[in-house]
XYZ file of C-alpha atoms in Angstrom:
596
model
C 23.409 -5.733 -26.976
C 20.321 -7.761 -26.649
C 20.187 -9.358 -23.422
C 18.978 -13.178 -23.523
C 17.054 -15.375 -20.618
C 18.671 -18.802 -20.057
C 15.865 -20.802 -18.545
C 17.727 -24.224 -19.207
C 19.931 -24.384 -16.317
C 16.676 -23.080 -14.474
C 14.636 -26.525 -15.311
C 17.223 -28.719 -14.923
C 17.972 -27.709 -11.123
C 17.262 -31.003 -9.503
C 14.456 -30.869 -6.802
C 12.437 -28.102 -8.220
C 8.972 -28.670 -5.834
C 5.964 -26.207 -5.097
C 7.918 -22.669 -5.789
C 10.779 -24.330 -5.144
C 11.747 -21.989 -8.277
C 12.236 -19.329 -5.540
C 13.121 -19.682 -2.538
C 11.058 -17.930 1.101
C 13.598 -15.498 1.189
C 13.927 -14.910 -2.472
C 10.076 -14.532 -3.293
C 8.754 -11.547 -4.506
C 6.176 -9.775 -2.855
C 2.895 -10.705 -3.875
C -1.148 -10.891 -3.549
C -3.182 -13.890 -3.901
C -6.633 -13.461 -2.976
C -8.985 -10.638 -1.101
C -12.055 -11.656 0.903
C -14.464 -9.030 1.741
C -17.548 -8.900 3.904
C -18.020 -5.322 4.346
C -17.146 -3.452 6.340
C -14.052 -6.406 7.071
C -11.434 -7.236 4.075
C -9.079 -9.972 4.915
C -6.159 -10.445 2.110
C -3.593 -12.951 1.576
C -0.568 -12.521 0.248
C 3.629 -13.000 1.183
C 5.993 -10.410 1.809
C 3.360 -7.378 2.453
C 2.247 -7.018 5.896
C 5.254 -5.639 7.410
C 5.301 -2.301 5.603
C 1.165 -1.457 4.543
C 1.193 2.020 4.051
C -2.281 2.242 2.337
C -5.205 0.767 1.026
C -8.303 1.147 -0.423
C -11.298 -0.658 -1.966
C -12.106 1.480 -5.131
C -12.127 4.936 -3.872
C -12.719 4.209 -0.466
C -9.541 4.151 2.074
C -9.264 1.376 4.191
C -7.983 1.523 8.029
C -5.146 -1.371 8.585
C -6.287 -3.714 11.722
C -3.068 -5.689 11.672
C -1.431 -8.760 10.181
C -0.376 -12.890 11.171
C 1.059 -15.481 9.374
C -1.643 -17.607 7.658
C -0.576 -20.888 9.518
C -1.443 -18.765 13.278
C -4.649 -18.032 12.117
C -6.414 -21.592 12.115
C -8.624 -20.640 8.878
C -8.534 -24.325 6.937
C -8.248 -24.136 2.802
C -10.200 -26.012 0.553
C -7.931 -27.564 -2.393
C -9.561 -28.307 -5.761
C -7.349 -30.486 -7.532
C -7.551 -30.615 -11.521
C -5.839 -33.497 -13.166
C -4.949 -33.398 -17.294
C -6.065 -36.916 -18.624
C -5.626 -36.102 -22.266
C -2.726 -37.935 -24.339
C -0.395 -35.520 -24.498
C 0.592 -36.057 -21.175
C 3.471 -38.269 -21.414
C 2.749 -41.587 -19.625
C 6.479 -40.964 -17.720
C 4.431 -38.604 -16.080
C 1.226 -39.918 -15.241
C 1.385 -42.355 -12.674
C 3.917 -40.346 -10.769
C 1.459 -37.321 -10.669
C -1.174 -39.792 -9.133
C 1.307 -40.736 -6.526
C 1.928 -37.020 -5.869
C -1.794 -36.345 -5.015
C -1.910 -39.392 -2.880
C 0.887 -37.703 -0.627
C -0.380 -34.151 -1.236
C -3.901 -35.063 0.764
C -1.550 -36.611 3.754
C -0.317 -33.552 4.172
C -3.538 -31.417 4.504
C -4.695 -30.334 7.794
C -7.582 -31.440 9.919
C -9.800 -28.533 8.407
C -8.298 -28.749 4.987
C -10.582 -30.800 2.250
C -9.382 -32.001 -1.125
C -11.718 -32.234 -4.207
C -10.064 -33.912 -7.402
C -11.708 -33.341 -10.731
C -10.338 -34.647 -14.394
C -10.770 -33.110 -17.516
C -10.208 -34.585 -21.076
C -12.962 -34.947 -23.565
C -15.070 -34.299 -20.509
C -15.013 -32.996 -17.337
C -15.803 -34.982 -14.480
C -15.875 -34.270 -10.291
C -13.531 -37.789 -9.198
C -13.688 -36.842 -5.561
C -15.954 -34.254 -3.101
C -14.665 -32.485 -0.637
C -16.054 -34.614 1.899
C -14.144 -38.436 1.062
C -12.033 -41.027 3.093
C -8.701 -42.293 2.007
C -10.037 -45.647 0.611
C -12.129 -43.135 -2.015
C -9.136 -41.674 -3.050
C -7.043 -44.533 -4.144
C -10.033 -46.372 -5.788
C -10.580 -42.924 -7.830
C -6.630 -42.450 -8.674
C -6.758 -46.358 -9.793
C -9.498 -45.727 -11.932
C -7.902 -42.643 -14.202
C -5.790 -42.813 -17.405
C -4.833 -40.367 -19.743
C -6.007 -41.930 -23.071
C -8.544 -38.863 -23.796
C -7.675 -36.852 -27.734
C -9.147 -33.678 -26.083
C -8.722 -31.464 -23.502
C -11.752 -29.266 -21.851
C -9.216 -27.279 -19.315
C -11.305 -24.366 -19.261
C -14.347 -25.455 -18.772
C -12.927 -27.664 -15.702
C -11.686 -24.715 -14.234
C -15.232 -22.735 -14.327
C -16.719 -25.720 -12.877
C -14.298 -26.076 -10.361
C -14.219 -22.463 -9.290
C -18.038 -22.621 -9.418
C -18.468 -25.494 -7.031
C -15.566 -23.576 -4.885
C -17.809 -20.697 -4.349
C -20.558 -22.646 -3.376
C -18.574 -23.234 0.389
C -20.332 -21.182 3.345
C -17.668 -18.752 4.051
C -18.206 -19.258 7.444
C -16.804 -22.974 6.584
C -13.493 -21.469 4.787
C -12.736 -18.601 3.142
C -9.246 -19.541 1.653
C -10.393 -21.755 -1.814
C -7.784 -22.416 -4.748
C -7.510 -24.125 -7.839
C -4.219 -26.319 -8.603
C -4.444 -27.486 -11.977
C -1.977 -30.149 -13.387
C -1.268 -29.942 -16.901
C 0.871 -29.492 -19.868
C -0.606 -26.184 -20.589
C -1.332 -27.037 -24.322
C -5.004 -25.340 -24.303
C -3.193 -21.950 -22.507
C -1.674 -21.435 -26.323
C -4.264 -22.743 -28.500
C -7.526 -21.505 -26.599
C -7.131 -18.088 -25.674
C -10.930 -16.605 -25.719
C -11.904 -19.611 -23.523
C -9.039 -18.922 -21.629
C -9.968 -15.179 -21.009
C -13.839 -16.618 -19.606
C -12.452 -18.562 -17.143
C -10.056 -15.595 -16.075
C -13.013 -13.547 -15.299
C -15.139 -16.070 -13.604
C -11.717 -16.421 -11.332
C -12.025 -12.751 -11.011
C -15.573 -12.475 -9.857
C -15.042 -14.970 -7.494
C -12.092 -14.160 -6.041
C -10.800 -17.975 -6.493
C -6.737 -18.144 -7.385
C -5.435 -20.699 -9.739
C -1.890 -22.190 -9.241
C -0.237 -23.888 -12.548
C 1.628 -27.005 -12.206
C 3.319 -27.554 -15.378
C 5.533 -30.722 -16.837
C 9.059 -29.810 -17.704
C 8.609 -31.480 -21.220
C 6.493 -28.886 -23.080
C 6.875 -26.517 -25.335
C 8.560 -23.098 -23.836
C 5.171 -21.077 -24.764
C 2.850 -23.127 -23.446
C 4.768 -22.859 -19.816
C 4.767 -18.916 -20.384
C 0.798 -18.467 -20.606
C -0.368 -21.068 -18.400
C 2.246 -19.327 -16.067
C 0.421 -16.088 -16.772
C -2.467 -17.567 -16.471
C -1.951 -18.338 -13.062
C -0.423 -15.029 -12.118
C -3.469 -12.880 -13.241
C -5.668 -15.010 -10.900
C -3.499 -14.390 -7.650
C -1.552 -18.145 -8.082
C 1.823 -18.769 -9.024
C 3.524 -21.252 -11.709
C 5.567 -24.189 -10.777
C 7.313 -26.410 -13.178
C 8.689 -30.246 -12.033
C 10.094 -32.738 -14.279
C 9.428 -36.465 -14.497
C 12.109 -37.074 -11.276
C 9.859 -34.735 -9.343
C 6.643 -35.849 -10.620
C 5.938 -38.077 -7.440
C 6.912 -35.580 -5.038
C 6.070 -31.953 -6.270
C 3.144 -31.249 -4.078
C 4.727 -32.912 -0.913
C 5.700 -28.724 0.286
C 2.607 -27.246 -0.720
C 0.521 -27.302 1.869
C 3.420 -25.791 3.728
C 3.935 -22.851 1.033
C 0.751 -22.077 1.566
C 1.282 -22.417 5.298
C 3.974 -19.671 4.337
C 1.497 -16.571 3.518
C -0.184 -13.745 5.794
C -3.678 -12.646 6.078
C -3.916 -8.981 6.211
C -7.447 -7.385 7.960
C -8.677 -3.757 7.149
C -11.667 -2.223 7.740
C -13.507 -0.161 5.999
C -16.366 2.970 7.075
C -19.243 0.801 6.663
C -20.437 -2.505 5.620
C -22.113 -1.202 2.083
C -21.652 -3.686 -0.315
C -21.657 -2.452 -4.273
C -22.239 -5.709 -5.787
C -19.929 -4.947 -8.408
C -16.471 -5.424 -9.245
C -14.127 -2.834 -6.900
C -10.377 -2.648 -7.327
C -8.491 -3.300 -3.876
C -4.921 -1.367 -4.056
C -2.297 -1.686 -1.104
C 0.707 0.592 -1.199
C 3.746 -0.249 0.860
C 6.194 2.415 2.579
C 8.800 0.969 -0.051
C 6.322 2.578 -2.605
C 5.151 -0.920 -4.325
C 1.689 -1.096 -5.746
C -0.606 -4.695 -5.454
C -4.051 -4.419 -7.195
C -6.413 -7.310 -7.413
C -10.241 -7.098 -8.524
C -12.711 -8.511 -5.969
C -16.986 -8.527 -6.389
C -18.398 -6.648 -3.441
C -21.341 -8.402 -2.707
C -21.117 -9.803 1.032
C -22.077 -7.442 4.209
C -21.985 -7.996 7.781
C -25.950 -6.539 9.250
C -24.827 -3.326 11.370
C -27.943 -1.996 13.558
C -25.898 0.331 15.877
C -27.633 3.731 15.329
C -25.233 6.486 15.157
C -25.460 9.504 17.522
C -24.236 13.030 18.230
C -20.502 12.972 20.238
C -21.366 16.351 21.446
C -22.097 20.022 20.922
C -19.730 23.207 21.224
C -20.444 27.207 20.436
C -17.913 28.083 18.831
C -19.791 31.762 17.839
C -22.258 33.771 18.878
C -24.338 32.629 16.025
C -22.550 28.686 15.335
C -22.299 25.460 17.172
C -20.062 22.523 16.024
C -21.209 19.297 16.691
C -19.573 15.989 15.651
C -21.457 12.474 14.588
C -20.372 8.812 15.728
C -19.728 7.715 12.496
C -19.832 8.775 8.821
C -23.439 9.645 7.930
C -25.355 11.116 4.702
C -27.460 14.106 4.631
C -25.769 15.853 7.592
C -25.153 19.199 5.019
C -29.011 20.038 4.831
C -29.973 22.404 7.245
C -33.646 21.227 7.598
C -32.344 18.153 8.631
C -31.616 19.954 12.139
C -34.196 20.813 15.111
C -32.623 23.475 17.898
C -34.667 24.652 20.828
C -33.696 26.821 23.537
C -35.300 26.767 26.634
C -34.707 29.888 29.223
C -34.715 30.411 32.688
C -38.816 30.866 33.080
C -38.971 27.717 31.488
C -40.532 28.797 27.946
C -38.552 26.975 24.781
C -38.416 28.440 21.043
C -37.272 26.799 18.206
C -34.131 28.594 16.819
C -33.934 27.885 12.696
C -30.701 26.541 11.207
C -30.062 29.069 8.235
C -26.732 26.820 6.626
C -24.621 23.949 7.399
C -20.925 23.910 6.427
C -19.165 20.344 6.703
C -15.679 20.081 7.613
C -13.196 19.085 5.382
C -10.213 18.004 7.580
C -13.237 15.345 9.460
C -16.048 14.485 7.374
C -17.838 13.342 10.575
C -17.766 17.277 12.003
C -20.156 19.567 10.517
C -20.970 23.549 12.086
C -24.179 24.847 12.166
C -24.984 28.843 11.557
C -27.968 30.314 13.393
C -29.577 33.778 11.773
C -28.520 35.765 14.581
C -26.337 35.530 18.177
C -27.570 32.391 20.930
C -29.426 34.338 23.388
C -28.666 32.198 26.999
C -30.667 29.328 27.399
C -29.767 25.392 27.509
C -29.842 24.082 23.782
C -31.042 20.816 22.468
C -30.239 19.511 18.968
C -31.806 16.431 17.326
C -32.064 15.575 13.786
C -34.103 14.010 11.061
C -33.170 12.261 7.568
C -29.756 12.091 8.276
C -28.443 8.093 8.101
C -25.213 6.226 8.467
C -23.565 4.448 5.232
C -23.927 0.852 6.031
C -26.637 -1.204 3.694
C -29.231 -0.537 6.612
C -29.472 3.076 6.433
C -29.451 3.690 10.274
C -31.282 7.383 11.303
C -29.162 9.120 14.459
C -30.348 8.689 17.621
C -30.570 10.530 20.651
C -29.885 14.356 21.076
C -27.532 16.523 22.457
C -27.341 20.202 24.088
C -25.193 22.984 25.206
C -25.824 25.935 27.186
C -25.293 29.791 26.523
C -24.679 31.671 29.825
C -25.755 35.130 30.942
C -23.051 37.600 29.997
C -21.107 38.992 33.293
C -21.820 42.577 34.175
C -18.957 44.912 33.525
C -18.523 47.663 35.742
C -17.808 50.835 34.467
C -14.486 52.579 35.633
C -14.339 55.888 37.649
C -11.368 57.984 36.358
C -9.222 58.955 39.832
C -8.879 62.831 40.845
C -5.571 64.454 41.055
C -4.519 64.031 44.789
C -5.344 60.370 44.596
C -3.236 59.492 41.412
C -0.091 61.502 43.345
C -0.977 58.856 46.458
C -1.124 56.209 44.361
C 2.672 57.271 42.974
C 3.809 57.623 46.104
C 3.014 54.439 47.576
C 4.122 52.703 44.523
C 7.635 54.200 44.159
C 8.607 55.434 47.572
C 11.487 52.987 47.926
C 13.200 54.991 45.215
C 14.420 58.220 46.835
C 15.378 56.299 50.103
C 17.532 53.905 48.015
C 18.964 56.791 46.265
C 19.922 57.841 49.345
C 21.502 54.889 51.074
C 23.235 54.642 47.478
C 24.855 58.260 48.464
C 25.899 57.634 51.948
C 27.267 54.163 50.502
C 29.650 56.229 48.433
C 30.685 58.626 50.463
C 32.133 55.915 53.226
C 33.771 54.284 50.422
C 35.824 57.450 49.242
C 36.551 58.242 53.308
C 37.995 54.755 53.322
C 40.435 54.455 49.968
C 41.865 58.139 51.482
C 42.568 56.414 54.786
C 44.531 53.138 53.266
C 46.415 55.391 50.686
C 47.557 57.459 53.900
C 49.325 54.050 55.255
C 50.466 51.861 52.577
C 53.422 53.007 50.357
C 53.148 52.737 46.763
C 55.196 50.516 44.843
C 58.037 51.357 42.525
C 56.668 52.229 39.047
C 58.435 50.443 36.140
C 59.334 51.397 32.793
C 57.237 49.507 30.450
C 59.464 47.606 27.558
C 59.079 48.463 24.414
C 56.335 46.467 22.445
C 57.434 44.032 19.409
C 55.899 44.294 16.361
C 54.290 41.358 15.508
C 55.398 39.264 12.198
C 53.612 39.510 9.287
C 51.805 36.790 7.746
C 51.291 36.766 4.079
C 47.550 36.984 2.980
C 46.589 33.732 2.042
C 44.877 33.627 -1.524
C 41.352 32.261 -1.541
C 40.652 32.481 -5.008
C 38.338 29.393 -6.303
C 39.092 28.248 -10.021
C 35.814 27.852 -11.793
C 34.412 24.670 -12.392
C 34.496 23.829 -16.097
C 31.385 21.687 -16.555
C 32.332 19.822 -19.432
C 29.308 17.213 -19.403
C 27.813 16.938 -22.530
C 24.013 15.952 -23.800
C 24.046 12.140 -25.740
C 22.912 13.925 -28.865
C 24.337 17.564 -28.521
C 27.311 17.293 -30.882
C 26.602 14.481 -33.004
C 29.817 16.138 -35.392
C 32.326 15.518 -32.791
C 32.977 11.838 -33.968
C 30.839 9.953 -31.534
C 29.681 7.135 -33.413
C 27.262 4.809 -30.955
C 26.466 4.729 -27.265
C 25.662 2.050 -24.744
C 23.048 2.069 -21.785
C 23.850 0.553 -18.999
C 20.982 -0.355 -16.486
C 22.164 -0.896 -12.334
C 19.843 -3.545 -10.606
C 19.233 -1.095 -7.506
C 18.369 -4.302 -5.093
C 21.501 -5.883 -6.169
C 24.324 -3.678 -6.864
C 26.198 -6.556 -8.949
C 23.562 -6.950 -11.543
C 24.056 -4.943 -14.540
C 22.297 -5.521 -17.639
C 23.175 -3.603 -20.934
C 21.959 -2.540 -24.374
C 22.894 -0.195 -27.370
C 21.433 2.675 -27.955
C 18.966 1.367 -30.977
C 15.648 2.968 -32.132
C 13.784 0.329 -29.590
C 14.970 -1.444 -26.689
C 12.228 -3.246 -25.062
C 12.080 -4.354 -21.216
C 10.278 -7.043 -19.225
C 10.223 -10.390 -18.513
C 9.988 -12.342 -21.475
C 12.907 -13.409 -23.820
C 12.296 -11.518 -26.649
C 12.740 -8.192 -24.295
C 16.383 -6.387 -25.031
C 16.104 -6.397 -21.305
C 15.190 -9.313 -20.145
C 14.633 -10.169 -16.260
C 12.997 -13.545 -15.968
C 12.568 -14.289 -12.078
C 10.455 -11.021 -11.207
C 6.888 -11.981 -11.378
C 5.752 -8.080 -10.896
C 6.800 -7.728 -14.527
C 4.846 -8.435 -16.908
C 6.175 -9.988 -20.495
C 6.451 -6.407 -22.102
C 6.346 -4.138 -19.692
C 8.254 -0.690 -21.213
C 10.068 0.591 -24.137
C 12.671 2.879 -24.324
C 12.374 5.123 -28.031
C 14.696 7.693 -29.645
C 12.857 10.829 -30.669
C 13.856 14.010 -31.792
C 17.513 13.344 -30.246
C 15.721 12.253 -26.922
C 15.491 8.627 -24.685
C 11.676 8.218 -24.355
C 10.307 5.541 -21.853
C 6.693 4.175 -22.906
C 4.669 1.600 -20.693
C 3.747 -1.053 -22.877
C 0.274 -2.062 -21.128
C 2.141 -3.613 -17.843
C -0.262 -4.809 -15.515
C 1.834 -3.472 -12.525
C 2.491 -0.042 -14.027
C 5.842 1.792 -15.181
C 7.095 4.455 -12.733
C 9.675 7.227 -13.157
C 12.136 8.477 -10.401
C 10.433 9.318 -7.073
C 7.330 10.333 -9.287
C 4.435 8.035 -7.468
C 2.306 8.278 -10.830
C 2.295 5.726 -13.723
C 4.351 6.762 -16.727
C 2.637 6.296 -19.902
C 5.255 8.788 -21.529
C 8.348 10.695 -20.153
C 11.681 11.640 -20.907
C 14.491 9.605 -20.024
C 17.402 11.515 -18.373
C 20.725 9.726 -17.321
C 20.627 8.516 -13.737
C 17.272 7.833 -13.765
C 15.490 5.498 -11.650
C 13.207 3.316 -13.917
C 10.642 0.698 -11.542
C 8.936 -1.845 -13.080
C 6.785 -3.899 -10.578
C 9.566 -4.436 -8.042
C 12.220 -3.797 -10.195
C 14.115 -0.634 -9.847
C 16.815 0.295 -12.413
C 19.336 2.711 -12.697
C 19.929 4.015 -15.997
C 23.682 4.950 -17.112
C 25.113 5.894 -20.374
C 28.419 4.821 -21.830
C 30.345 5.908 -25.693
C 31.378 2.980 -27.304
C 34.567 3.638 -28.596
C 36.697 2.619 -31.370
């Protein structure tokens, strides 16, 4: 049964505002934008920072420093407003919208700047980030939309290029909300793709706000759109059109900045993949251009030095460093007692694997006493400076202690030696004897006085009553479970899947068993689940094959995952009782005859 998406009822909810499509409690987790400045990553995202279980910045791991909500951290947020002022925005709309950006800078606060651009048959910057009030409204008088073309594209490079031009010591937060029918999303896709990447390399998100009164397709990739950049899509009809920004400073309000740190400030200058896991096994990616470094001129050194054989020390560095395997890159002397010194040669160098920072040095033969002093040479940390070690360290090798030789006992004194170990035994033995014979003496005396008892008959015993063994025989269990496509002459004719929403027990979606039943987001999906942005469109296939259920990712941007297997499925056999996850989504797969 092909499952279909009813987004009608959606729209038509009455006071749809900034992802008012969703409510706080509702949203799914997600991850707008990642700052780095090596060796510090800062990330923002909702729903995330409770339960970090990993990250890493391409195929580096990352050490979590903590999380706050975005509105405790005082970091401001630059807003770059882009306004559609071609025709086909219908006029019901337009003056509302300009209302709606009048209230939207009320809101901002005192560290927050607006910049409004417009883009039509050209693209023009209406307001800097630096304005007054008064500037506002005499800019918002002055627009129309009367223009017969629309350059979105290019206003959102120029935007996000003018974005990127901020100090980040001003603010690191920027984003793009773009206003707009989403027409060029449909018609203009290898424009569309450029500005995507210039997004990307930036590390700018784009939010969509989209009118109500477009075509269906043109709200689905400007929504996409959005969502590859690290924004979100919000749709608002012409009652809302005066108010639909009013919450979005406070949405935005609404997020957490995540810090990690990495092992050193090297910066790549090239595109890195950041990946968080969480403990509830969900997987956020986003692309971010390493390129910014904090200077680090701390010098590592030598913790300190241990023998740990005659002929190997083990000595342990500050901080990662590079070059630490080459023995050459070591200098040992040993100075003695007399106070002469010799150099003692590092033959190898074995790094350990459990701490990268430990390495053990082998010497040819055994330390010979002596205080020991290691430096080295060519061997730097990992940050962009290249930092040598500094300082030394040394351990000492102590005389041996002499061992005196033992002098094997004569005869007599080994008998001594017994004697004055054990003599306690023989007089014990013999207070033990005297012991007993005063207790014999005195039982005789009291069974002289006392006269014994009368001695009865003992009655006779009953036997006891039988109890019937009790049969513990087990009957076999008949397992009469049958494969879907075992006995295909038995009369079964079709068969029904039957999918369990794990995170909500009531949800149940279901489909026949066809050739092809596709799953995702979008409409034309068999399986359709509309309000989980971790899905993408398309995101899996389930094919019969050779009598089997095979699920296929379909290209999903979030990845297709099987049971508790933590890789990505590009192709596996579907079993009933499954656990499919797509993005958040976790399904439980049942199969049902369909009888009759």
């Amino acid at each position: 049964m092909r499952i279909r998406c009813f987004w009608a009822g959606v729209l038509c909810l009455a006071g749809i505002h900034a992802f008012g499509m969703v409510s706080g409690a509702e949203e799914a987790p997600s991850l707008e934008q990642v700052y780095v400045n090596m060796p510090e990553v800062s990330v923002y995202g909702k729903g995330i920072g409770e339960d970090v279980a990993e990250a890493w910045l391409g195929k580096d791991k990352l050490e979590f420093v903590g999380s706050t909500s975005f509105a405790e951290s005082g970091e401001p947020v630059y807003y770059y407003v882009l306004l559609d002022v071609s025709n086909s925005m219908p006029e019901a709309y337009f003056d509302e919208i300009k209302q709606s950006i009048r209230n939207f800078e009320g809101t901002l606060k005192p560290d927050d700047r607006m910049a409004l651009y417009t883009f039509g048959e050209q693209v023009e910057l209406r307001l800097a980030e630096e304005h007054v009030p008064e500037d506002t409204q005499a800019a918002l008088d002055a627009i129309d939309n009367v223009d017969n073309k629309t350059l979105l594209f290019e206003a959102i490079s120029m935007a996000a290029d003018r974005a990127d031009q901020v100090p980040t010591e001003v603010c690191r937060r920027r984003v793009l909300v773009v206003i707009s029918d989403g027409e060029d999303f449909t018609v203009g896709k290898t424009v569309a793709q450029e500005a995507q990447e210039n997004l990307r390399r930036k590390g700018i998100p784009a939010y969509a706000c989209a009118i109500k009164d477009t075509a269906r397709e043109n709200i689905n990739n400007f929504g996409e759109f959005a969502r590859t950049s690290g924004g979100q899509l919000m749709i608002f009809g012409k009652e809302e059109a005066g108010s639909f920004l009013d919450a979005f400073v406070q949405d935005m309000d609404a997020a957490e900045v995540m810090e990690f740190q990495a092992a050193s400030n090297a910066a790549s200058n090239s595109l890195e993949t950041f990946t968080i896991r969480t403990g509830a096994n969900q997987t956020f990616t986003r692309d971010v251009l390493v390129s910014r470094h904090k200077e680090d001129h701390t010098a590592p050194t030598i913790l300190y030095t241990k023998k740990v054989a005659d002929n190997q020390v083990r000595l342990e560095f500050s901080e990662p460093v590079r070059g630490a395997g080459a023995a050459g890159a070591y200098m040992v002397t040993r100075a003695d007692e007399e106070g002469s010194s010799d150099i003692v040669a590092v033959t190898g160098v074995s790094v350990d694997t459990g701490n990268p920072n430990e390495v053990v040095l082998t010497f040819a033969g055994e330390l010979k006493p002596g205080k020991y002093t290691v430096a080295c040479t060519n061997i730097f940390d990992l940050s962009m400076e290249s930092n040598t070690v500094e300082g030394t360290a040394g351990f000492e090798v102590e005389e041996p202690t002499p061992v005196l030789e033992a002098v094997e006992p004569t005869t007599a004194e080994k008998l001594l030696a017994v004697l004055k170990k054990w003599f306690w035994v023989p007089l014990l033995a013999l207070a033990g004897a005297v012991a007993a014979v005063a207790a014999v003496a005195a039982r005789k005396k009291r069974e002289r006085e006392v006269t014994p008892f009368e001695r009865l008959e003992e009655p006779d015993a009953k036997p006891a009553a039988s109890v019937p063994a009790v049969s513990l025989e087990l009957e076999e269990d008949d397992d009469c479970t049958r494969r879907l496509f075992d006995y295909p002459e038995t009369g079964l004719r079709s068969y029904r899947l039957e999918f369990f929403d794990m995170d909500n027990p009531e949800q149940v979606y279901q489909a026949n068993v066809e050739e092809r039943i596709t799953l995702g987001r979008s409409r034309e999906c068999m399986v359709c689940i509309p309000d989980n942005r971790t899905m993408s469109g398309c995101h899996c296939e389930i094919v019969l094959q050779d009598g089997k259920m095979i699920l296929r990712d379909m290209g999903s941007k979030n990845g297709t995952f099987l049971d508790e297997n933590p890789n990505r499925v590009t192709e596996a056999e579907l079993k009933a009782g499954s656990i499919i996850r797509m993005g958040s989504a976790r399904l439980k797969v049942q199969i049902r005859e369909i009888k009759g």
